[in-house]
mmCIF file of C-alpha atoms in Angstrom:
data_model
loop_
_atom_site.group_PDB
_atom_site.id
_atom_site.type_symbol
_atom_site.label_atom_id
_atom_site.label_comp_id
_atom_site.label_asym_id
_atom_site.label_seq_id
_atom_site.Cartn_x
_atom_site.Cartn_y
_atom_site.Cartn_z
ATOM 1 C CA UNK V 162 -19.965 0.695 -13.627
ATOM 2 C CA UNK V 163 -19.409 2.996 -10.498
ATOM 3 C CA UNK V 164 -16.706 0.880 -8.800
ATOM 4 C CA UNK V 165 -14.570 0.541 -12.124
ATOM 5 C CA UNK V 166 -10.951 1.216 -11.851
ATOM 6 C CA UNK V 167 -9.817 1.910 -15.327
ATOM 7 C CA UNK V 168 -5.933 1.048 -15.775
ATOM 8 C CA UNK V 169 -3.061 1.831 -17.836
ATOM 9 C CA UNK V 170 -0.314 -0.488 -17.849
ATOM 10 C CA UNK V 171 3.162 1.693 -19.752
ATOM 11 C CA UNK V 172 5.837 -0.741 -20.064
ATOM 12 C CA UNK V 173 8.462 -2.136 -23.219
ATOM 13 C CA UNK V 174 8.108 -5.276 -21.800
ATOM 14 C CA UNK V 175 5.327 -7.203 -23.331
ATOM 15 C CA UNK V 176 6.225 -10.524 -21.152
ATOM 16 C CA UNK V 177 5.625 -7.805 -17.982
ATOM 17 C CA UNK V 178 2.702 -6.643 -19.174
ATOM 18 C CA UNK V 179 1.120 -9.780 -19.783
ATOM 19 C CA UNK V 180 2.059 -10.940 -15.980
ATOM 20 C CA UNK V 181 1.018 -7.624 -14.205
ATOM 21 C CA UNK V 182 -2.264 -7.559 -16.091
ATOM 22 C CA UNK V 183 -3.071 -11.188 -15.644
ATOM 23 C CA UNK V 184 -2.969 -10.701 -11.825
ATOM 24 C CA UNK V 185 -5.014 -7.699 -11.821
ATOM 25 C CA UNK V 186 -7.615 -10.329 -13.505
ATOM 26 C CA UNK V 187 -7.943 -11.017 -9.586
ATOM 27 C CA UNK V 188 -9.572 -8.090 -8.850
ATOM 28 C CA UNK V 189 -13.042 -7.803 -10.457
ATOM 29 C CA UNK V 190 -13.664 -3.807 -10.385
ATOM 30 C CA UNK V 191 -10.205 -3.721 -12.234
ATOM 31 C CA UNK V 192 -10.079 -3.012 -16.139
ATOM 32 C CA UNK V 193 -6.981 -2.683 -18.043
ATOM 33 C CA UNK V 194 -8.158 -0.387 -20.801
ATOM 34 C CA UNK V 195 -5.415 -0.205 -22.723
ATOM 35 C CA UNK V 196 -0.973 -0.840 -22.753
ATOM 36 C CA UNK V 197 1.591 1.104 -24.677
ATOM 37 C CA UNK V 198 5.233 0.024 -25.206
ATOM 38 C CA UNK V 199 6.956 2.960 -25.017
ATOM 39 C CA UNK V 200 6.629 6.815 -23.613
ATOM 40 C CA UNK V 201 5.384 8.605 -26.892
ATOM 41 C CA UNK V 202 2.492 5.940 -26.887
ATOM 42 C CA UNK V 203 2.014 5.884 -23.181
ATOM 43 C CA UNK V 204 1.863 9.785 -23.755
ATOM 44 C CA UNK V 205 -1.100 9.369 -26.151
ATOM 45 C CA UNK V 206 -2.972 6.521 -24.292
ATOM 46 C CA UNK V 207 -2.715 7.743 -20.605
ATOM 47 C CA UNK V 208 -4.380 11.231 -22.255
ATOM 48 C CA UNK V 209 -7.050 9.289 -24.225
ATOM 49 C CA UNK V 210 -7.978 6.975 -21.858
ATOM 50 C CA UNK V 211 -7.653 8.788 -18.317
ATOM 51 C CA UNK V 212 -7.407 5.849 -16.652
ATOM 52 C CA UNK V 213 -7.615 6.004 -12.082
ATOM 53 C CA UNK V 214 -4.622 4.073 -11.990
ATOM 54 C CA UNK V 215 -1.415 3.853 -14.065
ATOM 55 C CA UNK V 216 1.168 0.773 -13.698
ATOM 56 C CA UNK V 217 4.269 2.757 -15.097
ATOM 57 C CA UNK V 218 7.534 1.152 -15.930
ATOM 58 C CA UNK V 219 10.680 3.237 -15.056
ATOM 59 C CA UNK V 220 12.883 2.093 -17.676
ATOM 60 C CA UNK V 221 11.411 2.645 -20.972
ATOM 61 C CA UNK V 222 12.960 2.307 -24.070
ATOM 62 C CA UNK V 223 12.709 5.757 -25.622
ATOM 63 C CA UNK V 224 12.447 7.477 -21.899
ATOM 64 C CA UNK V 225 12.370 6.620 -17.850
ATOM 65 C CA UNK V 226 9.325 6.513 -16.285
ATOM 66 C CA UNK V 227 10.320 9.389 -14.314
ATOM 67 C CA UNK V 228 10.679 11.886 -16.841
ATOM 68 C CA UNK V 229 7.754 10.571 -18.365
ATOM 69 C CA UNK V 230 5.711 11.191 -15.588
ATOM 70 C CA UNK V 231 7.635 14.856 -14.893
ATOM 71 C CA UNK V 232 6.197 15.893 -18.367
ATOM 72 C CA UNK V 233 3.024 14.374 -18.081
ATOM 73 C CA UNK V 234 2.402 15.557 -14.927
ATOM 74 C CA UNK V 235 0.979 19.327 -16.089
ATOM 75 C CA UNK V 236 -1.749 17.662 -18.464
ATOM 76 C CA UNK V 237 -3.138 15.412 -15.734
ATOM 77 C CA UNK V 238 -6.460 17.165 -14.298
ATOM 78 C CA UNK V 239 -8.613 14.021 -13.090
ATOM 79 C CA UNK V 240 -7.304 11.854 -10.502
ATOM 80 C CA UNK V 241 -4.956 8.872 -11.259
ATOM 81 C CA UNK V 242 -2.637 7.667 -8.835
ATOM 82 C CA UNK V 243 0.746 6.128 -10.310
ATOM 83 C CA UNK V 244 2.165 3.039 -9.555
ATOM 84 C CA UNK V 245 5.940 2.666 -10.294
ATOM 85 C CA UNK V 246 7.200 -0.462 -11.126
ATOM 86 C CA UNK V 247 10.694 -2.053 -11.937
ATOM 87 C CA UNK V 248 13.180 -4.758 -11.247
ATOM 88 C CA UNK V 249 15.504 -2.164 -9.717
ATOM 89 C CA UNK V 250 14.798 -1.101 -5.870
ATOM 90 C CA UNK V 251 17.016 2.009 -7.216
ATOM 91 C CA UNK V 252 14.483 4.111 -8.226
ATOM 92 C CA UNK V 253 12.484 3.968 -4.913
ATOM 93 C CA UNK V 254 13.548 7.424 -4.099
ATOM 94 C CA UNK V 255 13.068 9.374 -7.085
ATOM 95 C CA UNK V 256 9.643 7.966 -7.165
ATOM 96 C CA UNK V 257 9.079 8.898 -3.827
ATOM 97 C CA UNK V 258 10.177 11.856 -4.512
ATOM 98 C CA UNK V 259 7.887 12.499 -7.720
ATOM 99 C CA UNK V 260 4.972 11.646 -4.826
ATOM 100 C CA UNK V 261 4.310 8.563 -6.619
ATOM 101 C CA UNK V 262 0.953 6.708 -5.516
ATOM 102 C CA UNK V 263 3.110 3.515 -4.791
ATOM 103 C CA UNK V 264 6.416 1.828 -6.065
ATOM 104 C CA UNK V 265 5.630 -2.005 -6.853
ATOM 105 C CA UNK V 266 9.341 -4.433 -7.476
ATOM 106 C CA UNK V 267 9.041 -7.014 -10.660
ATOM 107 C CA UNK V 268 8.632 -9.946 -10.490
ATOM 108 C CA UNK V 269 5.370 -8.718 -9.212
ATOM 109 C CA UNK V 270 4.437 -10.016 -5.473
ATOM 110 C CA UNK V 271 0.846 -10.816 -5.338
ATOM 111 C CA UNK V 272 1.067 -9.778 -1.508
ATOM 112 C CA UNK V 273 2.217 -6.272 -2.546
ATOM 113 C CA UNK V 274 -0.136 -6.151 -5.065
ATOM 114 C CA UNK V 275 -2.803 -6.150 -2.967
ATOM 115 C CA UNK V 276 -1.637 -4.300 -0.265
ATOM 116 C CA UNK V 277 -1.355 -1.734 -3.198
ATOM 117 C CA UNK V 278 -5.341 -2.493 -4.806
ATOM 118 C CA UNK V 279 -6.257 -2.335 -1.130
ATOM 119 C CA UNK V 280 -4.847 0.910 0.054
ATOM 120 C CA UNK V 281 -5.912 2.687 -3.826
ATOM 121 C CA UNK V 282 -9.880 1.175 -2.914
ATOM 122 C CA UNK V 283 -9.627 2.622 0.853
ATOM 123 C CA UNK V 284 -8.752 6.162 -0.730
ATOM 124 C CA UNK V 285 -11.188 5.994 -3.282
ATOM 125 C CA UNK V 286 -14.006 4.888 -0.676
ATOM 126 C CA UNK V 287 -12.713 7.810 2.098
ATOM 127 C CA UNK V 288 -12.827 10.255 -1.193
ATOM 128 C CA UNK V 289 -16.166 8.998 -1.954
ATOM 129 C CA UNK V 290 -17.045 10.015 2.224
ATOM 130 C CA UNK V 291 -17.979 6.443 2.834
ATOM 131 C CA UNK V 292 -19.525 5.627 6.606
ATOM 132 C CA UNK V 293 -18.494 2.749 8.588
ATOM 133 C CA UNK V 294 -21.210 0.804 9.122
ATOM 134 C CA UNK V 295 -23.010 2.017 12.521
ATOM 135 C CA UNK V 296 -22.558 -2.169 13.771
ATOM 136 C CA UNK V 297 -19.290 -1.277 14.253
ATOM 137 C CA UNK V 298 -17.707 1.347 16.615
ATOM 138 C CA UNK V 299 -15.225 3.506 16.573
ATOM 139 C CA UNK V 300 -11.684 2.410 17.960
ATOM 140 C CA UNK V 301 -10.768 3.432 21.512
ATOM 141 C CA UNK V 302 -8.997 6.207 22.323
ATOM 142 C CA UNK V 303 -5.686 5.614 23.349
ATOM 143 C CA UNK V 304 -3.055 7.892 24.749
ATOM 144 C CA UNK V 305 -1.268 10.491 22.943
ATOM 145 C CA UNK V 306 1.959 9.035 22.580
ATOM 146 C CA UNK V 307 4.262 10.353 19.935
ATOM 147 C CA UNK V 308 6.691 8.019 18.311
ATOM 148 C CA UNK V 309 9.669 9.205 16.168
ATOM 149 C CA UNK V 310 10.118 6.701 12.387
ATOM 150 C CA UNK V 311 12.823 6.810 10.284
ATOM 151 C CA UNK V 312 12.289 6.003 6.981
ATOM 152 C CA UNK V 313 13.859 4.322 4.454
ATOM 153 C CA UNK V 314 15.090 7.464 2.636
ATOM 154 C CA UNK V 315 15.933 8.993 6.033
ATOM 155 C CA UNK V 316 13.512 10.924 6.681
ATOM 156 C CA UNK V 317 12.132 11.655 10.262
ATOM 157 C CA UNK V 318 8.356 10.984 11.379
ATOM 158 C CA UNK V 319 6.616 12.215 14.422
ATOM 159 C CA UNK V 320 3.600 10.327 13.787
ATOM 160 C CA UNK V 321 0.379 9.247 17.141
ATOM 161 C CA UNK V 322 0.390 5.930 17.779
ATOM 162 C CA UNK V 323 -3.456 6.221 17.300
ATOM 163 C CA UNK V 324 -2.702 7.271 14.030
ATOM 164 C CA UNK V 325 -0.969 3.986 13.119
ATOM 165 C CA UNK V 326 -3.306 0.926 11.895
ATOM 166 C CA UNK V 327 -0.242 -1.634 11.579
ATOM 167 C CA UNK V 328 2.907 -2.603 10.281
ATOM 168 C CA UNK V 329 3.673 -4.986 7.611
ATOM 169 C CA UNK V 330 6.789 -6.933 6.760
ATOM 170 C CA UNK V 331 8.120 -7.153 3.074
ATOM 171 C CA UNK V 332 9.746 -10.634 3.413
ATOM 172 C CA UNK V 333 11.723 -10.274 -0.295
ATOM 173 C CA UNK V 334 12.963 -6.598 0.623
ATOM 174 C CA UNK V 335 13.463 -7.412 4.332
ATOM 175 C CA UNK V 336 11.694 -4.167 5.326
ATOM 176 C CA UNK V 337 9.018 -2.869 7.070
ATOM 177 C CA UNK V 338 6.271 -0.583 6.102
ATOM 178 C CA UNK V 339 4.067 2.026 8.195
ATOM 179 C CA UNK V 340 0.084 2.064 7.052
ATOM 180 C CA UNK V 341 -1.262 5.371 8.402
ATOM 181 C CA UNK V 342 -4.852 5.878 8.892
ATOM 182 C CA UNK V 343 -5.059 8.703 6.353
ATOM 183 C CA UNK V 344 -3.893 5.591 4.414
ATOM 184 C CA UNK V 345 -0.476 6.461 3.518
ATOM 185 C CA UNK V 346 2.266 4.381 4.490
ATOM 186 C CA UNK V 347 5.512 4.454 4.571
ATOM 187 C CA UNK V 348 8.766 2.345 4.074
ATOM 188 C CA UNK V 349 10.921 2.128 7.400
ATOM 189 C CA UNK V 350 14.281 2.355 7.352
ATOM 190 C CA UNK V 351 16.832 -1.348 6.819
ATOM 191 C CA UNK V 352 17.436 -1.570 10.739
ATOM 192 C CA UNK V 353 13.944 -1.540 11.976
ATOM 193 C CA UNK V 354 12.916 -4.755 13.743
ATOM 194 C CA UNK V 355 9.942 -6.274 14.908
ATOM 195 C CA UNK V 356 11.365 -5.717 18.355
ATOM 196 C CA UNK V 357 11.684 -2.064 17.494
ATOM 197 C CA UNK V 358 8.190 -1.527 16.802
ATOM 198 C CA UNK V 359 6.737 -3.298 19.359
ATOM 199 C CA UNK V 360 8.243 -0.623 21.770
ATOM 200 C CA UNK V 361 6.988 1.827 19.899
ATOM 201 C CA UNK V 362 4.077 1.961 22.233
ATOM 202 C CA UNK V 363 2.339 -0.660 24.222
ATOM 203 C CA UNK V 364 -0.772 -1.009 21.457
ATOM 204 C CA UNK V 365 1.344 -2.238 19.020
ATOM 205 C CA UNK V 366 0.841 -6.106 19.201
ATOM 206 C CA UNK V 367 2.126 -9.292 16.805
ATOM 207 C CA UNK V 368 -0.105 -11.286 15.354
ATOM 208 C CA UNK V 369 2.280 -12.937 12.334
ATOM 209 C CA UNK V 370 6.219 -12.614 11.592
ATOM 210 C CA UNK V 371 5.072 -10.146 8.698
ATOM 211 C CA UNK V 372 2.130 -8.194 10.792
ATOM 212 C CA UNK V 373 2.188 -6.117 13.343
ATOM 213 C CA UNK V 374 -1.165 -4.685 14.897
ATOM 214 C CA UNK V 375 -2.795 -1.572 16.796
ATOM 215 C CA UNK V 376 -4.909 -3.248 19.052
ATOM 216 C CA UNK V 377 -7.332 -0.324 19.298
ATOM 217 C CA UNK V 378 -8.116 -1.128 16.034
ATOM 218 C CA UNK V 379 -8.920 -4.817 16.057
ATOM 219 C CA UNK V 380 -12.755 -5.583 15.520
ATOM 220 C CA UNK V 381 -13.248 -8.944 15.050
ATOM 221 C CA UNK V 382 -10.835 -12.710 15.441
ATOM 222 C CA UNK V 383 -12.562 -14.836 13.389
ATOM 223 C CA UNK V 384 -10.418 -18.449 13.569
ATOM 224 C CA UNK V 385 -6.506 -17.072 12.072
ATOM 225 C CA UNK V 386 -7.801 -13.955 10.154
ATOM 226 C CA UNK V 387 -8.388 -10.334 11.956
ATOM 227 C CA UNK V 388 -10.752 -7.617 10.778
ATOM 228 C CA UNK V 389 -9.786 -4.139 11.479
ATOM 229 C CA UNK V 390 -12.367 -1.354 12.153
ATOM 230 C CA UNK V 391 -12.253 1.600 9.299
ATOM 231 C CA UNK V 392 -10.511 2.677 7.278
ATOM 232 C CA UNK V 393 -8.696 -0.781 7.489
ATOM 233 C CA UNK V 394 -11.756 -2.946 7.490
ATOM 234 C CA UNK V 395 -10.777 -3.903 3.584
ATOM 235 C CA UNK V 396 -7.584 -5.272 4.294
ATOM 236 C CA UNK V 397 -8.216 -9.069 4.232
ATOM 237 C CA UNK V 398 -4.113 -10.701 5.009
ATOM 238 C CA UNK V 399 -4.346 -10.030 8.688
ATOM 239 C CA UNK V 400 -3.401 -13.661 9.578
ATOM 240 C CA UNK V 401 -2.461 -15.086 12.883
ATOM 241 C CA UNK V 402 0.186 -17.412 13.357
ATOM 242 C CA UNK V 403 -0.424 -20.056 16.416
ATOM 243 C CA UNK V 404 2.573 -18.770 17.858
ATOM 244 C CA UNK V 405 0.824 -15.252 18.632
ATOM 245 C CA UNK V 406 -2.673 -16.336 18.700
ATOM 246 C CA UNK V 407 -3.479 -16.816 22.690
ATOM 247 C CA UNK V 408 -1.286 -13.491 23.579
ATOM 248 C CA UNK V 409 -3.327 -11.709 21.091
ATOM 249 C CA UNK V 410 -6.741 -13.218 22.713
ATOM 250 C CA UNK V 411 -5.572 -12.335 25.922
ATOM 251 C CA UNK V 412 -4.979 -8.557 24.823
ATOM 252 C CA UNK V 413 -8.271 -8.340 23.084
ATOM 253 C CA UNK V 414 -10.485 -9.557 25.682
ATOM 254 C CA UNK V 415 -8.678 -7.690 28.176
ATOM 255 C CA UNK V 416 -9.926 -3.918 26.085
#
């Protein structure tokens, strides 16, 4: 099956593994080949199987998820992105640091886990040189306006505003997160605010408390859900809230 995403879930929880791989059940290219319970068996499995994507605990019994993945990290020659994930916001930096694919909080947030399936299928599809369809065009240029983003581990951006698709909100974290259109996103530092972003540059438009839009990018209003041209034309939580709706209307059929 081409579109199979084989997936290793490494944690000593078995209640957590249970949970995290009974909401993958929602996604039906998605097959959790195997678990282990510790890092020697995780070793073993992740090597047998070779799975795309790896759900790694960082606080294993006989080892942390870091080191695990330090050691493990010479062996790997296919592709599998790595998804941290713990109760403890803690670790976010060394797993940024170890380039982690993504860093996912327990109890497990089915909005962040799909903002995580979503943005592993969009790389997967670019890697695979997938072509918009030819129905829909490309976005607009817009100007080249630079805009400096702090992130969460201090860290300074210069990034286009073309090159921004839209913010989201994390609502349990109270943060806000960058998606890039070379699909990497990024976590903004505590004291960004809605407000902040949307002076970013004049694109940037509200559509829900927890979404934040570039305009250029909109394709398609369809009642309270927006479709974004490629590479975001997967994401499917683009909602808009009645209190944004007829300001976003107004924007879009002024382009």
């Amino acid at each position: 099956m081409e579109n199979r995403i084989d997936t290793v879930i490494v944690d000593d929880d078995n209640p957590s593994i249970r949970v995290l791989a009974d909401r993958l059940k929602a996604y039906p290219e998605v097959r959790v080949v195997a678990t282990a319970g510790n890092g020697e068996e995780g070793w073993n499995t992740v090597l047998k199987h070779k799975p795309d994507l790896l759900f790694l605990d960082v606080e294993l019994s006989d080892t942390s998820g870091l080191e695990f993945l330090s050691s493990l990290d010479k062996h790997i020659d296919w592709d599998m992105k790595v998804v941290f994930y713990t109760s403890y916001e803690k670790y976010l930096l060394p797993a940024l640091r170890l380039q982690a694919f993504d860093y996912l909080l327990k109890p497990v947030s089915d909005s962040e886990l799909a903002l995580i399936m979503d943005r592993f299928c969009l790389l997967r599809d670019e890697a695979r040189r997938m072509v918009a369809p030819p129905s829909m065009p490309a976005p607009a240029p817009s100007p080249m306006q630079s805009i400096l983003i702090t992130t969460i581990t201090n860290d300074k951006l210069i990034v286009r505003a073309e090159n921004i698709g839209f913010f989201k909100y994390d609502s349990e974290r109270k943060l806000w997160k960058v998606i890039l259109n070379n699909l990497q996103h990024f976590i903004l530092k505590h004291q960004t605010t809605a407000d902040t972003i949307l002076k970013y540059a004049p694109e940037f438009i509200q559509i829900h408390k927890t979404y934040i839009i570039n305009i250029n990018y909109l394709y398609m209003i369809s009642e309270n859900n927006c479709t974004l041209l490629p590479p975001f034309n997967k994401v499917s939580e683009l909602r808009v809230s009645k209190v944004y709706k007829k300001k976003l209307l107004d924007r879009f059929y002024d382009l």
